[in-house]
GROMACS .gro file of C-alpha atoms in nm:
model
  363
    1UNK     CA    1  -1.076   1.283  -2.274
    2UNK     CA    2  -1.264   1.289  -1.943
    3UNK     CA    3  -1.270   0.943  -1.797
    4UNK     CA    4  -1.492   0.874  -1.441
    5UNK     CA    5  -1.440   0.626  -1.181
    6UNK     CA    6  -1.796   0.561  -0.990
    7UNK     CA    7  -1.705   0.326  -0.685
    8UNK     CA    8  -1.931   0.208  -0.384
    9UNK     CA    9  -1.722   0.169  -0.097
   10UNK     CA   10  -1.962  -0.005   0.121
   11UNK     CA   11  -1.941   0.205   0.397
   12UNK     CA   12  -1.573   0.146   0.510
   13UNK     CA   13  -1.333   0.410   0.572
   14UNK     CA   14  -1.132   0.503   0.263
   15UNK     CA   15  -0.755   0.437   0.364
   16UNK     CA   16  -0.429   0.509   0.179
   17UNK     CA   17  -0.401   0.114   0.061
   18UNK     CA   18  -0.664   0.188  -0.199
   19UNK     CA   19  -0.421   0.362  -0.387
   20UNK     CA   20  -0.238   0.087  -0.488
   21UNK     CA   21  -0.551  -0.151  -0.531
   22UNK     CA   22  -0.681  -0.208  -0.875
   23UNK     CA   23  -0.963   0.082  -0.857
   24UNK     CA   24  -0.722   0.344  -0.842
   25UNK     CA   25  -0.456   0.135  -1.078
   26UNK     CA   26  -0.697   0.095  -1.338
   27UNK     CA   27  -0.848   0.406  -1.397
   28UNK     CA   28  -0.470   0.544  -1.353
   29UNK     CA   29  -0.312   0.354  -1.619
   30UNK     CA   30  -0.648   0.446  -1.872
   31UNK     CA   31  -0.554   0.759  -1.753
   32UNK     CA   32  -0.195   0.756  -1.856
   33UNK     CA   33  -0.250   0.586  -2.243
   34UNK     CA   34  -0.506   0.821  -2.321
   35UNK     CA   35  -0.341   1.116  -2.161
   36UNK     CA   36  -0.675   1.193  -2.054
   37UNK     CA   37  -0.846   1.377  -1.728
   38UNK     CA   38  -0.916   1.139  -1.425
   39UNK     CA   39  -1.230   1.216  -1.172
   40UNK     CA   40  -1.298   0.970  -0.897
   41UNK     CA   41  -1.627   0.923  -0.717
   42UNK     CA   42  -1.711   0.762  -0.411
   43UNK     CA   43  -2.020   0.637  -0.215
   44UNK     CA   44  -1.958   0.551   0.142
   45UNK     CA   45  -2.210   0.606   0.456
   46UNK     CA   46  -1.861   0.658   0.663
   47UNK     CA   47  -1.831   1.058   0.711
   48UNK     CA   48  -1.433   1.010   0.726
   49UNK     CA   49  -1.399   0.958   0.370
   50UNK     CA   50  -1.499   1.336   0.265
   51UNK     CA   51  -1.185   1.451   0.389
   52UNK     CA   52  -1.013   1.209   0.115
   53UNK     CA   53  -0.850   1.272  -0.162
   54UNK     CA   54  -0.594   1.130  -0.432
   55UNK     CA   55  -0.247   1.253  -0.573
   56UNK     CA   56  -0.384   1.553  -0.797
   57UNK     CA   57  -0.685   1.372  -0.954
   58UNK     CA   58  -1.075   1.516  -0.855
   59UNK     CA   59  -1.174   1.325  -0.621
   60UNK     CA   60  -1.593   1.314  -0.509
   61UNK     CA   61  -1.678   1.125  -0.193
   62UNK     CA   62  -2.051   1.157  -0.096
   63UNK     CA   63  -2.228   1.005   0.206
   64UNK     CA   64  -2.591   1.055   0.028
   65UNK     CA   65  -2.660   0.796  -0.207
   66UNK     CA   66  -2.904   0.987  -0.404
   67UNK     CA   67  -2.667   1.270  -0.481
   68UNK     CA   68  -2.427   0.986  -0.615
   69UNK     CA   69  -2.614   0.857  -0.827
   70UNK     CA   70  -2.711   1.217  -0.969
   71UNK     CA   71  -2.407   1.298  -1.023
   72UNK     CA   72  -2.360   1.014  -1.275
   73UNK     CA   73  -2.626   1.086  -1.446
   74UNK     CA   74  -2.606   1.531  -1.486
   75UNK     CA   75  -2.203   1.445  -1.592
   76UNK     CA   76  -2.292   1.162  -1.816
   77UNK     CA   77  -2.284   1.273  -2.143
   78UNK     CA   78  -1.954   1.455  -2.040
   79UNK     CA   79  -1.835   1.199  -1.934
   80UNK     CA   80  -1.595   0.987  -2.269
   81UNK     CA   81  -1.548   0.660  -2.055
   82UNK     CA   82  -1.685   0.514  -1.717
   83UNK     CA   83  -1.553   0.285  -1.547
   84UNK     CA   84  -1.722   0.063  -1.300
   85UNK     CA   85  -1.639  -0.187  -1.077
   86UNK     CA   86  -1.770  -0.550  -0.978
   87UNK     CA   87  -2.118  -0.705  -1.079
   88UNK     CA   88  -2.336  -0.610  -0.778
   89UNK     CA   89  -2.687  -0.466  -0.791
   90UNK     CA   90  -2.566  -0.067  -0.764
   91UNK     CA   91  -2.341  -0.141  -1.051
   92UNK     CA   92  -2.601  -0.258  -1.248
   93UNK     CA   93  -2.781   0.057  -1.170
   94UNK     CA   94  -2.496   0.234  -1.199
   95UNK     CA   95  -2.471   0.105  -1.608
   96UNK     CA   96  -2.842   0.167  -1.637
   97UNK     CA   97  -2.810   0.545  -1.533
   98UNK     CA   98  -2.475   0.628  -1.745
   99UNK     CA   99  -2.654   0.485  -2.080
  100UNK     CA  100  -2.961   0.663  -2.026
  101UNK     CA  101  -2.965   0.877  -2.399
  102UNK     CA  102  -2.600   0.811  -2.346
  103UNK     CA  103  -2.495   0.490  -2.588
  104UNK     CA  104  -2.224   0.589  -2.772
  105UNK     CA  105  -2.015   0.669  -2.466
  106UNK     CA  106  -1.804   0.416  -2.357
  107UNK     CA  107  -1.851   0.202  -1.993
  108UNK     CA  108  -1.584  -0.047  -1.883
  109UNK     CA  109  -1.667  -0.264  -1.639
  110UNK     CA  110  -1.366  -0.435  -1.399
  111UNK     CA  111  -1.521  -0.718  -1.257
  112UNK     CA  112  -1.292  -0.858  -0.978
  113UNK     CA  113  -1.460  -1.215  -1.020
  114UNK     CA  114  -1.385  -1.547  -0.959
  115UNK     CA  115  -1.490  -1.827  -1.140
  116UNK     CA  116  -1.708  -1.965  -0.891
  117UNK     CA  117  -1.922  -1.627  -0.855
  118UNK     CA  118  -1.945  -1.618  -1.281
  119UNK     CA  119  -2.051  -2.009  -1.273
  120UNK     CA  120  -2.364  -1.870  -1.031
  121UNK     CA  121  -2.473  -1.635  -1.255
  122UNK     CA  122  -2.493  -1.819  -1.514
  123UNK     CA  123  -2.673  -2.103  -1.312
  124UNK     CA  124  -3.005  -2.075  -1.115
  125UNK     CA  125  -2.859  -1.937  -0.829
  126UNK     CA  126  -2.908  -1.605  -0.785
  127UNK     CA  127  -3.204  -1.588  -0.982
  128UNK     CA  128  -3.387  -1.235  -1.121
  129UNK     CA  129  -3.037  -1.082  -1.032
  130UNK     CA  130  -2.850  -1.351  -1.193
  131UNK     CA  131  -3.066  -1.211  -1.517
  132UNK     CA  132  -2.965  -0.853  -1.402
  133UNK     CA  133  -2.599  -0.982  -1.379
  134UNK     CA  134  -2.565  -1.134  -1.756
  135UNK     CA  135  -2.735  -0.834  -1.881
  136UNK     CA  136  -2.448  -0.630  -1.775
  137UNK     CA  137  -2.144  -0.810  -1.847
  138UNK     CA  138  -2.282  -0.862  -2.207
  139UNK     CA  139  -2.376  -0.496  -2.266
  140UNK     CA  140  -2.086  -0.272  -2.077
  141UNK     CA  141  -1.854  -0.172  -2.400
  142UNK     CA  142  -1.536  -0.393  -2.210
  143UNK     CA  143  -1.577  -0.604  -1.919
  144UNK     CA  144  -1.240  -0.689  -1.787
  145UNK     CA  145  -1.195  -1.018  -1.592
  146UNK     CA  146  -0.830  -1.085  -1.417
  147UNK     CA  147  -0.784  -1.503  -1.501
  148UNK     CA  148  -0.757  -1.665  -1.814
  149UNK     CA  149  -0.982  -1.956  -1.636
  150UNK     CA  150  -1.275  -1.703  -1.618
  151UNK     CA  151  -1.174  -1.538  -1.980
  152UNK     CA  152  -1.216  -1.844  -2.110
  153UNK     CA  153  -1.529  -1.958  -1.948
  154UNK     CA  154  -1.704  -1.609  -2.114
  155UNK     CA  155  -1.610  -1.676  -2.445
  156UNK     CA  156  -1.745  -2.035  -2.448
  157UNK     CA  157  -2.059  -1.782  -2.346
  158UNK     CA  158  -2.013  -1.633  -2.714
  159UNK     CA  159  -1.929  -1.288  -2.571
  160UNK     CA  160  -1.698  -1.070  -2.775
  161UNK     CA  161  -1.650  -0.804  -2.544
  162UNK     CA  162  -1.424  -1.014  -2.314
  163UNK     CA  163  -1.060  -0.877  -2.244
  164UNK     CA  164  -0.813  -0.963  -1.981
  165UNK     CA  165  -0.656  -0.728  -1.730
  166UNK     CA  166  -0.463  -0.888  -1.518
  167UNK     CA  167  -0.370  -0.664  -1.131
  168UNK     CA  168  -0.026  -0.574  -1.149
  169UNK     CA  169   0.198  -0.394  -0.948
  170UNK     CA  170   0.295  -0.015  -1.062
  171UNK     CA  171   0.709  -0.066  -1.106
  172UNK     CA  172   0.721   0.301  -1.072
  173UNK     CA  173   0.610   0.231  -0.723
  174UNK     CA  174   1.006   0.088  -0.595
  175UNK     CA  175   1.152   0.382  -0.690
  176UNK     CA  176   0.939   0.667  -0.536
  177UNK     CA  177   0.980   0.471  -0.242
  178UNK     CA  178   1.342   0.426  -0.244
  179UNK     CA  179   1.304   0.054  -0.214
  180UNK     CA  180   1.577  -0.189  -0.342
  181UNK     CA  181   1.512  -0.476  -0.446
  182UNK     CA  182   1.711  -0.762  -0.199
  183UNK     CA  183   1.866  -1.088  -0.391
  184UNK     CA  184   1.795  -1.377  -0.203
  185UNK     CA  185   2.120  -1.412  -0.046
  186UNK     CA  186   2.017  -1.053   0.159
  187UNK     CA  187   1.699  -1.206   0.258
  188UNK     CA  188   1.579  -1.377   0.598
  189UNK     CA  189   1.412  -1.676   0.689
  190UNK     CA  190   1.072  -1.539   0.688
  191UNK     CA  191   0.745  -1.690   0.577
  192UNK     CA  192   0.470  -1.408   0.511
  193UNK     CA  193   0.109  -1.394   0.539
  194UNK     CA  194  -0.098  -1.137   0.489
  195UNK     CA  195  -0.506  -1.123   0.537
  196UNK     CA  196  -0.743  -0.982   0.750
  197UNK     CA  197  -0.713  -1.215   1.002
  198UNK     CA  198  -0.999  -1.392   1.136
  199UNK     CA  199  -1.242  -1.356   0.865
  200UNK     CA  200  -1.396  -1.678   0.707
  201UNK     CA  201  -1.294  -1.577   0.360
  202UNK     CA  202  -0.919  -1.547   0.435
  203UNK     CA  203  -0.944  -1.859   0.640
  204UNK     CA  204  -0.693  -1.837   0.917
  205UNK     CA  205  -0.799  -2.179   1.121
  206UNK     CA  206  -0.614  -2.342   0.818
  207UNK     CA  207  -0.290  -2.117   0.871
  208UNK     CA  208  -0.294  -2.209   1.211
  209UNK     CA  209  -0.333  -2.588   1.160
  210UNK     CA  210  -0.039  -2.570   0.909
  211UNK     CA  211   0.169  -2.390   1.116
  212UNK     CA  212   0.180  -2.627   1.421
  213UNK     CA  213   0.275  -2.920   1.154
  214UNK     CA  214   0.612  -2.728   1.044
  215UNK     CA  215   0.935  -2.777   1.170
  216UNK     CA  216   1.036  -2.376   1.148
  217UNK     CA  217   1.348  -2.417   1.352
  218UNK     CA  218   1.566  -2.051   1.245
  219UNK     CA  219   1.271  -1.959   1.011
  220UNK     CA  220   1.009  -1.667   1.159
  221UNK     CA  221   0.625  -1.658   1.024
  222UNK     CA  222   0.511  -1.246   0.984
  223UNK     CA  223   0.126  -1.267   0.985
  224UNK     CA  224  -0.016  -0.900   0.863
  225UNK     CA  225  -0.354  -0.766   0.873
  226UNK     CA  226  -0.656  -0.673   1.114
  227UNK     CA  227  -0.717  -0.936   1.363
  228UNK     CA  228  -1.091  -0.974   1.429
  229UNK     CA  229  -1.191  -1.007   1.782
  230UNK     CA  230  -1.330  -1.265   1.769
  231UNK     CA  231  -1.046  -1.463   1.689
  232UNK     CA  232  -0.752  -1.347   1.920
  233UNK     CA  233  -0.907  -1.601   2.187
  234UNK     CA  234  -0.852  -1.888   1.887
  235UNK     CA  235  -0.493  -1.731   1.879
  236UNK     CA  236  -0.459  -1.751   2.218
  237UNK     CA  237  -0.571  -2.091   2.283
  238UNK     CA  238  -0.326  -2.199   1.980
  239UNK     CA  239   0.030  -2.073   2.134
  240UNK     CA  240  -0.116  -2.223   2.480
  241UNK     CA  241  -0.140  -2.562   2.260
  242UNK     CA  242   0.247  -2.458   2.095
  243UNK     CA  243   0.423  -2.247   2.337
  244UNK     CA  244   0.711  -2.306   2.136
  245UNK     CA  245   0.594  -2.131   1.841
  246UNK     CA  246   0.570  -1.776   2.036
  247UNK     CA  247   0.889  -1.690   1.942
  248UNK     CA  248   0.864  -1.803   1.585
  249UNK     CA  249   0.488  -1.655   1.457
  250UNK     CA  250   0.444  -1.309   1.496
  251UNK     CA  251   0.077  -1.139   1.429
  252UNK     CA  252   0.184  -0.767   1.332
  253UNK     CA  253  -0.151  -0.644   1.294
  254UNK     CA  254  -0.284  -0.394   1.033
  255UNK     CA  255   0.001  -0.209   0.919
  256UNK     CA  256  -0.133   0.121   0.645
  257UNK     CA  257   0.228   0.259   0.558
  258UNK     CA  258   0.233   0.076   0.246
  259UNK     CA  259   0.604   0.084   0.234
  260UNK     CA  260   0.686  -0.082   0.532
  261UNK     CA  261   0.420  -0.389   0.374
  262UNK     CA  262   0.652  -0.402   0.069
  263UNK     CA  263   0.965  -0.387   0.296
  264UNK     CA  264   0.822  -0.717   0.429
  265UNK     CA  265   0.775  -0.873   0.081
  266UNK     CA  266   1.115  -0.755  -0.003
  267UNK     CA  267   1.262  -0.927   0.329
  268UNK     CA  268   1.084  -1.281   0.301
  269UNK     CA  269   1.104  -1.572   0.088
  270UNK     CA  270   0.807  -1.751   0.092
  271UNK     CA  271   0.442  -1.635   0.103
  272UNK     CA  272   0.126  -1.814   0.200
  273UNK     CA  273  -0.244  -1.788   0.098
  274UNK     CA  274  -0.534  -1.995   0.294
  275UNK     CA  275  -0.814  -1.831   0.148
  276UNK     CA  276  -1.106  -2.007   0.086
  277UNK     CA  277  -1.167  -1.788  -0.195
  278UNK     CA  278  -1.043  -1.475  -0.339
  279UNK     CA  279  -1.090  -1.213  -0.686
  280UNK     CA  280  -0.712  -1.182  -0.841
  281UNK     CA  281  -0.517  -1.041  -0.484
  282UNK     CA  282  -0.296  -0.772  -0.544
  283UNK     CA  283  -0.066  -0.951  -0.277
  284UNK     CA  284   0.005  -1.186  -0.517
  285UNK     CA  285   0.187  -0.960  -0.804
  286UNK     CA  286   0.317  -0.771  -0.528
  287UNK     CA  287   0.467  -1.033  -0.321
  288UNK     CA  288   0.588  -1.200  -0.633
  289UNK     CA  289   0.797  -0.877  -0.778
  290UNK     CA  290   0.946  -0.919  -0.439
  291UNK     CA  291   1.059  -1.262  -0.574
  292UNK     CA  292   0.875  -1.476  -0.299
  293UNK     CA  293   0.796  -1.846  -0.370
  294UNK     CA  294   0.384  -1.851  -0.334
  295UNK     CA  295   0.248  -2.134  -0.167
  296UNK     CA  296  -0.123  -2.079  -0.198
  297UNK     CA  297  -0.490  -2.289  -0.232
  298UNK     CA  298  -0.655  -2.310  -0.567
  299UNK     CA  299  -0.802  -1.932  -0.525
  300UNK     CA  300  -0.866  -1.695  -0.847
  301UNK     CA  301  -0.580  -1.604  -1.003
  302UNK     CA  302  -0.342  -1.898  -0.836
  303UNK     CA  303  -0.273  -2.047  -1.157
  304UNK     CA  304  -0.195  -1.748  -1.309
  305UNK     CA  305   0.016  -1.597  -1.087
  306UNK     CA  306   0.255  -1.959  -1.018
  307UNK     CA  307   0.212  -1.991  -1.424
  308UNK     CA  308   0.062  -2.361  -1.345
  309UNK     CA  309   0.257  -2.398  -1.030
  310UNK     CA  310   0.608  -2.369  -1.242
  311UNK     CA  311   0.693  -2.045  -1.000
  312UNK     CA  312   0.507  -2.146  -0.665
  313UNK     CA  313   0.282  -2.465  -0.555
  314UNK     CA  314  -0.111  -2.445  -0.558
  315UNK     CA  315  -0.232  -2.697  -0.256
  316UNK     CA  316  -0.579  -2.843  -0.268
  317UNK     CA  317  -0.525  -2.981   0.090
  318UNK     CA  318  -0.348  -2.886   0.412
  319UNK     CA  319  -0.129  -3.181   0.428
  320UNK     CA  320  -0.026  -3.027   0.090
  321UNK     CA  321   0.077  -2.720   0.292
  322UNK     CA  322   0.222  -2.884   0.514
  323UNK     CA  323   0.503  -3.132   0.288
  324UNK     CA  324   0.568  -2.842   0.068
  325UNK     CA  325   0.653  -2.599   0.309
  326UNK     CA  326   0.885  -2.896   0.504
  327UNK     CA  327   1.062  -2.944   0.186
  328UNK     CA  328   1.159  -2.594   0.136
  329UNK     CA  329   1.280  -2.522   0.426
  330UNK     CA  330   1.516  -2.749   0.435
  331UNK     CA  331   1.636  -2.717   0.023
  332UNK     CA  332   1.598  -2.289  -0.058
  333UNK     CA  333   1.753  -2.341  -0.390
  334UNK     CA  334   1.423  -2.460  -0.477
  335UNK     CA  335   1.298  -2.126  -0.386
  336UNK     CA  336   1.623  -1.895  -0.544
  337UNK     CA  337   1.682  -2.072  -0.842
  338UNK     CA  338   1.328  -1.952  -0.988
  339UNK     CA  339   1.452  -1.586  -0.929
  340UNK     CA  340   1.515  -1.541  -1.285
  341UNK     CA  341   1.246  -1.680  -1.431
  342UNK     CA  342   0.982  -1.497  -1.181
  343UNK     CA  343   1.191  -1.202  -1.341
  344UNK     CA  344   1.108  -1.305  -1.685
  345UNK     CA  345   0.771  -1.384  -1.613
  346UNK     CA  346   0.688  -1.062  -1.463
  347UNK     CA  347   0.781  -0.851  -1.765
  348UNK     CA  348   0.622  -1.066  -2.043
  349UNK     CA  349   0.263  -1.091  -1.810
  350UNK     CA  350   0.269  -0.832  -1.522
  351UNK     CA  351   0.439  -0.529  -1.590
  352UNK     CA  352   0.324  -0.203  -1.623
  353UNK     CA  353   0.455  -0.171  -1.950
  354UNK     CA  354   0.300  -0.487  -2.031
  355UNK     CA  355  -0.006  -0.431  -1.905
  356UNK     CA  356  -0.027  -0.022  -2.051
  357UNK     CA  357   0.029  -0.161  -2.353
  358UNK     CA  358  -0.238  -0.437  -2.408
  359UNK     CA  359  -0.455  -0.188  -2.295
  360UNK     CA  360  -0.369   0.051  -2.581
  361UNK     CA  361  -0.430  -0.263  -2.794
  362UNK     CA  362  -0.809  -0.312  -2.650
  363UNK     CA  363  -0.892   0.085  -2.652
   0.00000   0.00000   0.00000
């Protein structure tokens, strides 16, 4: 079975974190139940990514948007199953192209959506393309969504072609690394953010204003990710505000060696989300096989991932943030006594055994 990842990667530079995002995971795991042939293709205007390539799989990066959409449609019809990604305009096309003469093949669209983006396209807002947009979540053979908020919200559309996938983290993944999983006892006092810094999505003005309101006294906040330029002068101006807090926030930066970003996880206890608003982050299954307590706003995938704040706290305000955060560090059995239950919870929702399995279900 021959199944074919077409991805846009919107002109970024293709860097070894993709591997563990969900579009290489996906296609990977299809891969694996099927016991099938993987090929991965690429569209990027960023001349790096042609030297790219992942573990043994064929892997087809072009820079000319015309021959990448040609090659979708001369390997359609030897193609068994497609899978696309997100419901954008050169997915749509993407659909469109792969069907041509070509119905009874299968196309499985992941859609990385939030609940807010599916409520505008089923409003007025985004008008012809919102048309455009219905028309290919109700045709593709599977469209996947991550939450059971926007599962939910679907079927009350009378679609039958709804499943859930929810982004998990490969268990596999501990082991190649030679990572150990610490008890809480062997952890520090570190509270971990992770975003690319600066950028009005991930909303880092909030983490700052939260952060000057804690009493952190022996407890260390690790913020990782790309800090955008225009914000180290906002970082600047907020330790000349709290000079106290140098010692006690540290901005790492981007860090790529994906171990050393799940040595982190495996070292703190509590992790923090601002974002205004997110599709399901792979931070979150990651940081919470890593057993931290989440502490996050009301993003896609929140109440999933705390199971309806029984395994972490979901904050619609910053003073929320702010009392929560106050309260654990000064009681961490609130935070270690959900160990085993984050344990249970991850095997019966987010494992990859789990997860393989449903899948086998839905194919």
């Amino acid at each position: 079975m021959k199944i074919v990842l077409y991805f846009d990667l919107f002109g970024s530079k293709y860097e070894n974190i993709y591997q563990y995002k969900d579009i290489y995971q996906f296609p990977k795991k299809l891969k694996n139940i099927l016991n099938g042939n993987l090929e991965l293709n690429f569209y990027s205007k960023n001349e790096e990514n042609k030297f790219f390539f992942i573990e043994n799989n064929k892997t087809n990066i072009s820079n000319n948007i015309f021959n990448f959409l040609m090659t979708l449609f001369l390997q359609r019809k030897k193609t068994d199953i497609c899978i696309l990604f997100h419901v954008r305009l050169i997915t749509f096309c993407l659909f469109i192209i792969y069907k041509l003469g070509n119905k009874n093949n299968k196309a499985f669209l992941k859609g990385d959506v939030n609940l807010k983006y599916l409520k505008d396209i089923y409003s007025n807002k985004f008008f012809f393309k919102g048309y455009l947009y219905r028309y290919l979540i109700r045709k593709t053979d599977i469209f996947f969504v991550e939450t059971k908020e926007c599962y939910e919200f679907l079927k009350e559309k009378k679609l039958n072609n709804i499943e859930i996938y929810s982004n998990n983290f490969d268990n596999n993944l501990l082991s190649e690394m030679n990572i150990v999983k610490k008890e809480y006892s062997q952890k520090k006092n570190i509270i971990l953010h992770v975003s690319r810094v600066g950028t009005y999505p991930k909303n880092t003005e909030l983490l700052l204003e939260i952060l000057e309101n804690i009493e952190l006294n022996n407890w260390e906040v690790y913020i990782l990710g790309k800090i955008e330029e225009n914000f180290k002068l906002k970082i600047s101006e907020f330790f000349d505000k709290n000079p106290h807090l140098i010692e006690n926030i540290k901005f790492l930066g981007q860090i790529t060696d994906k171990k050393k970003v799940y040595e982190y996880y495996n070292e703190s206890k509590i992790y923090l989300c601002t974002s205004r608003y997110e599709g399901f982050s792979i931070a979150f299954t990651e940081v919470l096989i890593f057993n931290n307590y989440i502490i996050t706003t009301n993003v896609s995938g929140a109440k999933d991932i705390t199971n309806n704040n029984e395994l972490g706290y979901i904050c619609k305000r910053e003073e929320d943030f702010i009392k929560k955060i106050n309260i654990l560090l000064k009681d961490e059995e609130q935070i270690s006594k959900l160990d085993k239950k984050r344990e249970e919870y991850i095997k019966k929702i987010f494992s990859t055994k789990h997860i393989e399995d449903k899948l086998k279900e839905i194919i």
